[in-house]
Short mmCIF file of C-alpha atoms in Angstrom, two decimals:
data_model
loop_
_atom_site.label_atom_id
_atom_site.label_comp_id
_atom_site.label_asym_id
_atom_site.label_seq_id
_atom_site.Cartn_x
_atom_site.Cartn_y
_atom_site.Cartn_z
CA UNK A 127 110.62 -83.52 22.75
CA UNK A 128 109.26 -86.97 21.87
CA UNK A 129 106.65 -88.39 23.60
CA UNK A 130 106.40 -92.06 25.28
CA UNK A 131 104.18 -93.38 23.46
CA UNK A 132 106.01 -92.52 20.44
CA UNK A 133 107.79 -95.34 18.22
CA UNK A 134 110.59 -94.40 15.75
CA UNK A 135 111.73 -97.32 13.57
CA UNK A 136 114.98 -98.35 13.46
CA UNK A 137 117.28 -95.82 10.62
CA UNK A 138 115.24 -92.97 11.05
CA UNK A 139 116.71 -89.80 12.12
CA UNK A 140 116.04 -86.90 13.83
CA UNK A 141 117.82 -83.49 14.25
CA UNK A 142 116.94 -80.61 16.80
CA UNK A 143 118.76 -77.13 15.70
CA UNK A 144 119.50 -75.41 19.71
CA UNK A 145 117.00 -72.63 19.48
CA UNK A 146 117.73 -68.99 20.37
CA UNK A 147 115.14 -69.40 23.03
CA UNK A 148 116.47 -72.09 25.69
CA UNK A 149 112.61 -73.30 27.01
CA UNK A 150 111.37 -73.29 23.23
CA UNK A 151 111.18 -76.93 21.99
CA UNK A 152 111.91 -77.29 17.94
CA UNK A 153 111.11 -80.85 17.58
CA UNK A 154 108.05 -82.06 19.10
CA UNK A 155 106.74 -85.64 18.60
CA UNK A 156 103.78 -86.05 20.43
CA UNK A 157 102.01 -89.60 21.60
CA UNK A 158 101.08 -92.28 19.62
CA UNK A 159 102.70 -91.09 16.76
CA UNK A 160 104.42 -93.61 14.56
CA UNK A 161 107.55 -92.44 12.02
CA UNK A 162 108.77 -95.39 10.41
CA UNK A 163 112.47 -96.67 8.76
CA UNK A 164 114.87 -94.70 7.46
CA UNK A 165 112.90 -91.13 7.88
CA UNK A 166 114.83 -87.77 8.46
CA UNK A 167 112.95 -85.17 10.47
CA UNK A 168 115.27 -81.72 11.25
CA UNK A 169 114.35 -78.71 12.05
CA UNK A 170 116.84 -75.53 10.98
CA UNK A 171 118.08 -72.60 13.43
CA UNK A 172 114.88 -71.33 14.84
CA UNK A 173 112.14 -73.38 13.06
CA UNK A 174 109.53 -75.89 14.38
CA UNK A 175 108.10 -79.26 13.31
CA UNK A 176 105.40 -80.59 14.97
CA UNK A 177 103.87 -83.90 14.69
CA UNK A 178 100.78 -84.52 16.87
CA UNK A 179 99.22 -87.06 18.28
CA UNK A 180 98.19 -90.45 16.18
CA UNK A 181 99.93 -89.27 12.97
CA UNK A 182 102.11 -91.59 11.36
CA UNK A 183 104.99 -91.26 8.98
CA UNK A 184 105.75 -93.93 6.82
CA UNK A 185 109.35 -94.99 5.35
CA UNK A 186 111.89 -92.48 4.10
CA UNK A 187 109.87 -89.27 4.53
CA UNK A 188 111.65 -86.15 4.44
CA UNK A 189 110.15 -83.01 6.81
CA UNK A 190 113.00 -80.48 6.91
CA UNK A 191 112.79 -76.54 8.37
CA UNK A 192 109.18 -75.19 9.88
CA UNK A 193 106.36 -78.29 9.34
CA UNK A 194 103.06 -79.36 11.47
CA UNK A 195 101.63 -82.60 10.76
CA UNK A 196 97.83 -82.37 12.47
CA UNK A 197 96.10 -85.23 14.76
CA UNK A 198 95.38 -88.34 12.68
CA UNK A 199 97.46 -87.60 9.31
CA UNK A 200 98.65 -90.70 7.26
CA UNK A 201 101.93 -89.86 5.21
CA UNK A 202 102.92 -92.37 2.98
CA UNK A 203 106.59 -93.34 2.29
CA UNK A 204 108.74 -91.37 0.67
CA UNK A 205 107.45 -87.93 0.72
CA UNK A 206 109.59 -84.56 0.60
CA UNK A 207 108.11 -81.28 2.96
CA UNK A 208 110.31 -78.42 2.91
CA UNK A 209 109.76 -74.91 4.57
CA UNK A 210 113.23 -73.90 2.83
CA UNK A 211 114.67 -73.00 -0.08
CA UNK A 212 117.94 -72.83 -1.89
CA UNK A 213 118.80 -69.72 -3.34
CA UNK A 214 120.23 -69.17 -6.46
CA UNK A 215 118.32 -65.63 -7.93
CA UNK A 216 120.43 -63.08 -5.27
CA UNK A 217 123.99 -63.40 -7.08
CA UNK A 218 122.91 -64.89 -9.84
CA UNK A 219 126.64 -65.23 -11.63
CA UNK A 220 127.83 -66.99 -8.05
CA UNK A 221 127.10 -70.38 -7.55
CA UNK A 222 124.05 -71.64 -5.59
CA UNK A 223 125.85 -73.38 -2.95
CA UNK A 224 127.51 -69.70 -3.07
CA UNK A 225 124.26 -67.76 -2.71
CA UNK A 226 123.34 -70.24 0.10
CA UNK A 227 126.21 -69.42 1.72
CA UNK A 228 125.96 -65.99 2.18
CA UNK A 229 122.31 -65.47 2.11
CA UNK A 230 120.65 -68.57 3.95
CA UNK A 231 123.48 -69.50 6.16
CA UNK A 232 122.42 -67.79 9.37
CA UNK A 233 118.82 -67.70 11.34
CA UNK A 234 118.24 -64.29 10.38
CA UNK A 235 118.78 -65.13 6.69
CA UNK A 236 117.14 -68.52 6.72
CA UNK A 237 113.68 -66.96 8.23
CA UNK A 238 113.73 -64.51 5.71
CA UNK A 239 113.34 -67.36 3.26
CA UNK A 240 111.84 -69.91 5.50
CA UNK A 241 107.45 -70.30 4.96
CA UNK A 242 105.85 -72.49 7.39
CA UNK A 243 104.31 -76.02 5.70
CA UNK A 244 100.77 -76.58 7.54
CA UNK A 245 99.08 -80.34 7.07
CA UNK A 246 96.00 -80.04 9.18
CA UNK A 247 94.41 -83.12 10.86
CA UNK A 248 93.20 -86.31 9.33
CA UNK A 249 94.72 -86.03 6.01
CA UNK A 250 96.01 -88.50 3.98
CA UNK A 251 98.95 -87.93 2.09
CA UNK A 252 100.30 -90.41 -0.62
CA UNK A 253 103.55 -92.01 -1.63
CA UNK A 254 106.10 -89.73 -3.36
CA UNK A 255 104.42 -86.57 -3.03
CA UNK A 256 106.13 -83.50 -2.80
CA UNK A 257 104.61 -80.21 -1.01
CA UNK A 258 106.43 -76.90 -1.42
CA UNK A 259 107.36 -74.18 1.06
CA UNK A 260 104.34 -72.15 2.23
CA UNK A 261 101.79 -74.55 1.79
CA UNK A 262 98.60 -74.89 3.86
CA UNK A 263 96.90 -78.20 3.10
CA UNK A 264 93.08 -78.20 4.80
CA UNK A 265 91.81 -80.90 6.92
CA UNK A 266 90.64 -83.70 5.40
CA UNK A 267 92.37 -83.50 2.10
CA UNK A 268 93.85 -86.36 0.42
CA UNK A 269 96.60 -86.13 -1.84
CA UNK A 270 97.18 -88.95 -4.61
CA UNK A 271 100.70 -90.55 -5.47
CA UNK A 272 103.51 -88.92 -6.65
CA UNK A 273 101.56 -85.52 -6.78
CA UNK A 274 103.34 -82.11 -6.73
CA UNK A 275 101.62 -79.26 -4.36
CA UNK A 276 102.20 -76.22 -5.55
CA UNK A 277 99.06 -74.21 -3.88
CA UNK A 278 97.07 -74.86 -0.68
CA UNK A 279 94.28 -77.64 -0.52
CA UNK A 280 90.95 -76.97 0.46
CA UNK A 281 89.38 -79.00 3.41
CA UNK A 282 88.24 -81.89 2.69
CA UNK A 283 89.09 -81.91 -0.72
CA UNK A 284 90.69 -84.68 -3.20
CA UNK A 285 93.62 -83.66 -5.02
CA UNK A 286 96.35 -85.32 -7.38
CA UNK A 287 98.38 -84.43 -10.40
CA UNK A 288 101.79 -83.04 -11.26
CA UNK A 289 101.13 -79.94 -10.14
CA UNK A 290 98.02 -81.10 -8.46
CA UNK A 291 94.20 -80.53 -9.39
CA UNK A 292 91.25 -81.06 -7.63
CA UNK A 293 89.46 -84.26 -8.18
CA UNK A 294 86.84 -84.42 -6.28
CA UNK A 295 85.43 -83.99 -2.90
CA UNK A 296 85.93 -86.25 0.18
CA UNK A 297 82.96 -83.85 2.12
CA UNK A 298 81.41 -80.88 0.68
CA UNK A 299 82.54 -78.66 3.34
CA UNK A 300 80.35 -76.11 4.24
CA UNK A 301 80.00 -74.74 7.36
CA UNK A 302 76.23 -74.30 8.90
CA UNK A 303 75.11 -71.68 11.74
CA UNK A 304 75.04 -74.23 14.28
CA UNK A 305 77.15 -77.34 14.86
CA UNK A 306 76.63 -80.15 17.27
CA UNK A 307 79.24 -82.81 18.51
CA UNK A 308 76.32 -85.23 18.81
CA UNK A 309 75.85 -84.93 15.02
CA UNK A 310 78.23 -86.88 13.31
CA UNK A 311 78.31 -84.87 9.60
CA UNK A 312 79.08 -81.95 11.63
CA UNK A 313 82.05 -83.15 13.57
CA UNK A 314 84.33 -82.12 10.69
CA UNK A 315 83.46 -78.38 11.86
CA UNK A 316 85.22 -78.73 15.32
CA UNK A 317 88.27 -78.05 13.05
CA UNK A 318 91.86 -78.38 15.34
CA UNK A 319 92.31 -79.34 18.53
CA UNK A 320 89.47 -81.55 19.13
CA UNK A 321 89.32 -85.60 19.84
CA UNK A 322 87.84 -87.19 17.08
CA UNK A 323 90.14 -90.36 17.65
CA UNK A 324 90.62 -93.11 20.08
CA UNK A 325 92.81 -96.47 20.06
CA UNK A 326 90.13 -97.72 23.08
CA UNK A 327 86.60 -95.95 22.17
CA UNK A 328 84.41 -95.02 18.71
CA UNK A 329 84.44 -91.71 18.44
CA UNK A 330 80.43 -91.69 18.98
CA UNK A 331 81.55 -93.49 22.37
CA UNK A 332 84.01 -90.74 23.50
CA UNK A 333 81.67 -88.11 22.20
CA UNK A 334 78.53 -89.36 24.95
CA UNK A 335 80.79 -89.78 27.85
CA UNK A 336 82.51 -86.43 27.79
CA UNK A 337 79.05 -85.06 27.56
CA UNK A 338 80.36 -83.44 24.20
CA UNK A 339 83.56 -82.88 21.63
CA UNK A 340 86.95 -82.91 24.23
CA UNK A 341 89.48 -79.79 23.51
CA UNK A 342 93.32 -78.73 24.14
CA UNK A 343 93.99 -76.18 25.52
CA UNK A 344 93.97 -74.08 21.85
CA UNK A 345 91.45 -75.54 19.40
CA UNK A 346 89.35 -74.05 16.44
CA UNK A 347 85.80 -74.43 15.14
CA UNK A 348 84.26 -73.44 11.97
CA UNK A 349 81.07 -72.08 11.30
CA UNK A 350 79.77 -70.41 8.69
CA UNK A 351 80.57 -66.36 8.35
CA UNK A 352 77.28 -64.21 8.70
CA UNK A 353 76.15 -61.38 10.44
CA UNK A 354 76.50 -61.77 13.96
CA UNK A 355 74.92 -61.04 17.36
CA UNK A 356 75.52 -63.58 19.94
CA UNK A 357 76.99 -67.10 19.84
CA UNK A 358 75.80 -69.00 22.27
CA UNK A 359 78.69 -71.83 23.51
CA UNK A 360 77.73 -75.24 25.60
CA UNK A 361 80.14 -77.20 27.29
CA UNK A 362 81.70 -78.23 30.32
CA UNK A 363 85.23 -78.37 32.32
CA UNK A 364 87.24 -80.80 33.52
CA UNK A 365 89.90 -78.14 35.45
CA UNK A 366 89.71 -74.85 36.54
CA UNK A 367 90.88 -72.24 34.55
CA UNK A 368 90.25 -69.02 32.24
CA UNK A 369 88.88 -69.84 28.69
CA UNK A 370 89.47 -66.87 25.86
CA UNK A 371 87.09 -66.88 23.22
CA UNK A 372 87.98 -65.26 20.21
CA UNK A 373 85.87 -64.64 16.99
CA UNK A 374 87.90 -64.11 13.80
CA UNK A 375 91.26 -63.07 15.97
CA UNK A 376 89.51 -60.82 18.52
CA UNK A 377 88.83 -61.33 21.72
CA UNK A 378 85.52 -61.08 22.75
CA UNK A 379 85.19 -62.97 26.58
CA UNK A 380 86.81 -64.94 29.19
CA UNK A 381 85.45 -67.18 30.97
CA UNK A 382 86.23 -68.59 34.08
CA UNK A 383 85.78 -72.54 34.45
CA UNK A 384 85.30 -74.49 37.07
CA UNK A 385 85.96 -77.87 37.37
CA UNK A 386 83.29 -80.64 36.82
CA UNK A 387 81.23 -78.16 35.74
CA UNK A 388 78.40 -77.76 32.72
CA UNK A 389 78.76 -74.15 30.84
CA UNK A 390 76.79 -71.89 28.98
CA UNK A 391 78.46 -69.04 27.37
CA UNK A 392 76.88 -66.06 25.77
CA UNK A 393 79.54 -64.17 23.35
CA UNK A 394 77.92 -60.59 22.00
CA UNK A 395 79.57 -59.03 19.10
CA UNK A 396 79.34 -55.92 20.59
CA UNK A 397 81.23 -56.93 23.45
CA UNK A 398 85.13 -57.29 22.88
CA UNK A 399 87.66 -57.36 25.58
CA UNK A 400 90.16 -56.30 22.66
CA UNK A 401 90.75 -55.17 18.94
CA UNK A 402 93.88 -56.61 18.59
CA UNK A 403 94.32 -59.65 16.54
CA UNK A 404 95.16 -63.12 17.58
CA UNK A 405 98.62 -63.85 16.10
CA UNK A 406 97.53 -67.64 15.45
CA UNK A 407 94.34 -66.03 13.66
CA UNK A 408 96.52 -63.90 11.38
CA UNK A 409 98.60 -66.97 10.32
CA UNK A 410 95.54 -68.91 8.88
CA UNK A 411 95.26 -69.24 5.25
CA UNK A 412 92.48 -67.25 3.33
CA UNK A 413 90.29 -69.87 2.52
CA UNK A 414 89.74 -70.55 6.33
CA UNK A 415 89.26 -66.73 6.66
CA UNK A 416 86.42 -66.62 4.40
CA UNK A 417 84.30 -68.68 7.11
CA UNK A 418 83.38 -67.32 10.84
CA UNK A 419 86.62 -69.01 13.26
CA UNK A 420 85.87 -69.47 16.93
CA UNK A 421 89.26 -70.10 18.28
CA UNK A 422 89.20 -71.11 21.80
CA UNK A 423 92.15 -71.00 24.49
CA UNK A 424 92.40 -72.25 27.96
CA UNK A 425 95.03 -71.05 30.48
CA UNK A 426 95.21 -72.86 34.34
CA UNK A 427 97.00 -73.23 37.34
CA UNK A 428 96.64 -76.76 38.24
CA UNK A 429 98.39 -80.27 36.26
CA UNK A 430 97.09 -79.66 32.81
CA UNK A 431 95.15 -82.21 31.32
CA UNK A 432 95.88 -83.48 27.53
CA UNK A 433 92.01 -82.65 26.97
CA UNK A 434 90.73 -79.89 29.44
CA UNK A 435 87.01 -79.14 28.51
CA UNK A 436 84.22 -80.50 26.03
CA UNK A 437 82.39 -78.73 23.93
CA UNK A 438 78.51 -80.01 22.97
CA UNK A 439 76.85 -77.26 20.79
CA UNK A 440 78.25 -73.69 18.99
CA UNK A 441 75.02 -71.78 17.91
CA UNK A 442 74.92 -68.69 15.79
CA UNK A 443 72.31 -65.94 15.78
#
């Protein structure tokens, strides 16, 4: 699926694998985006790439197998992202194209070999840079010419090197009890899924008319990991609908919007609705675990809107 709004220069090309699933999409190139000459984007049997809104690709990138390319990202020409691998340790004495052959030539072999490349939003990634299967790079991070990534980035971190070290940092990111949208040094805490961006408005200007931080349906915050009792959520809808609210991967409310309405929510950690965890919880990487992850989302009825409800203050006590 590519959006409108989406330009593709001229060479660049894109191929969709047909997924087992007939309603799953595999390539999804959301609006605004911008992939420029000569790029090759393909997913492989069942895998996904995902490019959201306002990131841009610059000339001859390469994103092959099971990538997601967050909100905002800047990728520099000529960069290589791989979930795959070639394999050339299961026969040894055959050849690799061999080994391939008979043990990443079908969906079933290729996800047993396929790990999922995650470049979270507003990250800046620079020319020649390669990033290995498996790796999670944190939002934020910046990654300096022809660098090789060989582990996962921390937020808002600077990294560069052959394989890469930290430099420096762009933020020190570290998560308080309470986080407002109307405080700009907090902002980086409403972590995925949020709009922080806007071709027409500043981001302060978005921020005051939505009467907080806008959300997708499935967003994230980060706070930082204490002993809790309640969290106390303000916000308010734009649609009805039911909002889940899940701390670390459980679910502890839903909440049922209405539209054009201000919110107050009340979660209790006594209070779950569930013990079982949230599969999109489960696939973060360890250094997000180590902090307390509100992960909100939003199911309706009615014509979904790109941004459903705004969020103006997370509190934790």
């Amino acid at each position: 699926m590519i959006a409108p709004q989406a330009d593709i220069e001229k060479g660049s090309r894109i191929f969709a694998s047909f997924p087992s699933d007939p309603n799953e999409k595999n390539i999804i190139i959301e609006e605004h985006c911008w992939i420029g000459h000569d790029a090759e984007i393909q997913s492989l049997y069942d895998s996904k790439i995902e490019i959201k809104e306002y990131a841009s690709i610059q000339d001859r990138c390469k994103i092959l197998g099971s990538v997601t390319i967050g909100k905002y990202s800047i990728l520099a020409p000529d960069i290589f992202i791989s979930s795959g691998d070639h394999n050339y340790k299961s026969a040894p004495h055959l050849t690799i194209r061999e080994q391939d052959k008979m043990y990443a030539g079908s969906g079933v072999a290729f996800h047993s070999i396929n790990k999922p490349v995650v470049i979270e939003e507003d990250c800046w990634i620079g020319k020649n840079v390669f990033i290995k299967q498996g790796i999670y790079v944190g939002r934020g991070a910046v990654i300096g010419t022809n660098a090789i990534v060989r582990n996962d980035i921390e937020p808002y971190t600077i990294h560069a090197g052959t394989p890469t070290v930290k430099i420096k940092d762009r933020f020190s990111f570290e998560p308080p009890i309470e986080i407002s949208a109307f405080v700009e040094e907090q902002l980086p805490y409403f972590y995925r899924g949020f709009e922080h961006y806007s071709r027409q408005k500043s981001t302060v200007e978005l921020i005051k008319e939505n009467q907080g931080i806008a959300s997708e349906n499935t967003s994230l915050a980060i706070l930082k990991s204490t002993d809790w009792k309640q969290i106390d959520i303000d916000g308010f809808s734009r649609i009805n609908g039911e909002l889940k609210m899940y701390v670390n991967g459980i679910l502890h409310q839903t909440f049922s919007m209405v539209d054009s309405e201000s919110f107050q929510i009340q979660l209790n950690s006594d209070s779950k609705e569930n013990n079982v965890q949230l599969a999109s919880y489960t696939s973060l990487p360890q250094l997000l675990k180590q902090y307390l992850c509100i992960q909100f989302e939003l199911t309706t009825t009615t014509d979904n809107k790109k941004y459903s409800f705004t969020i103006s203050k997370i509190k934790i006590s």
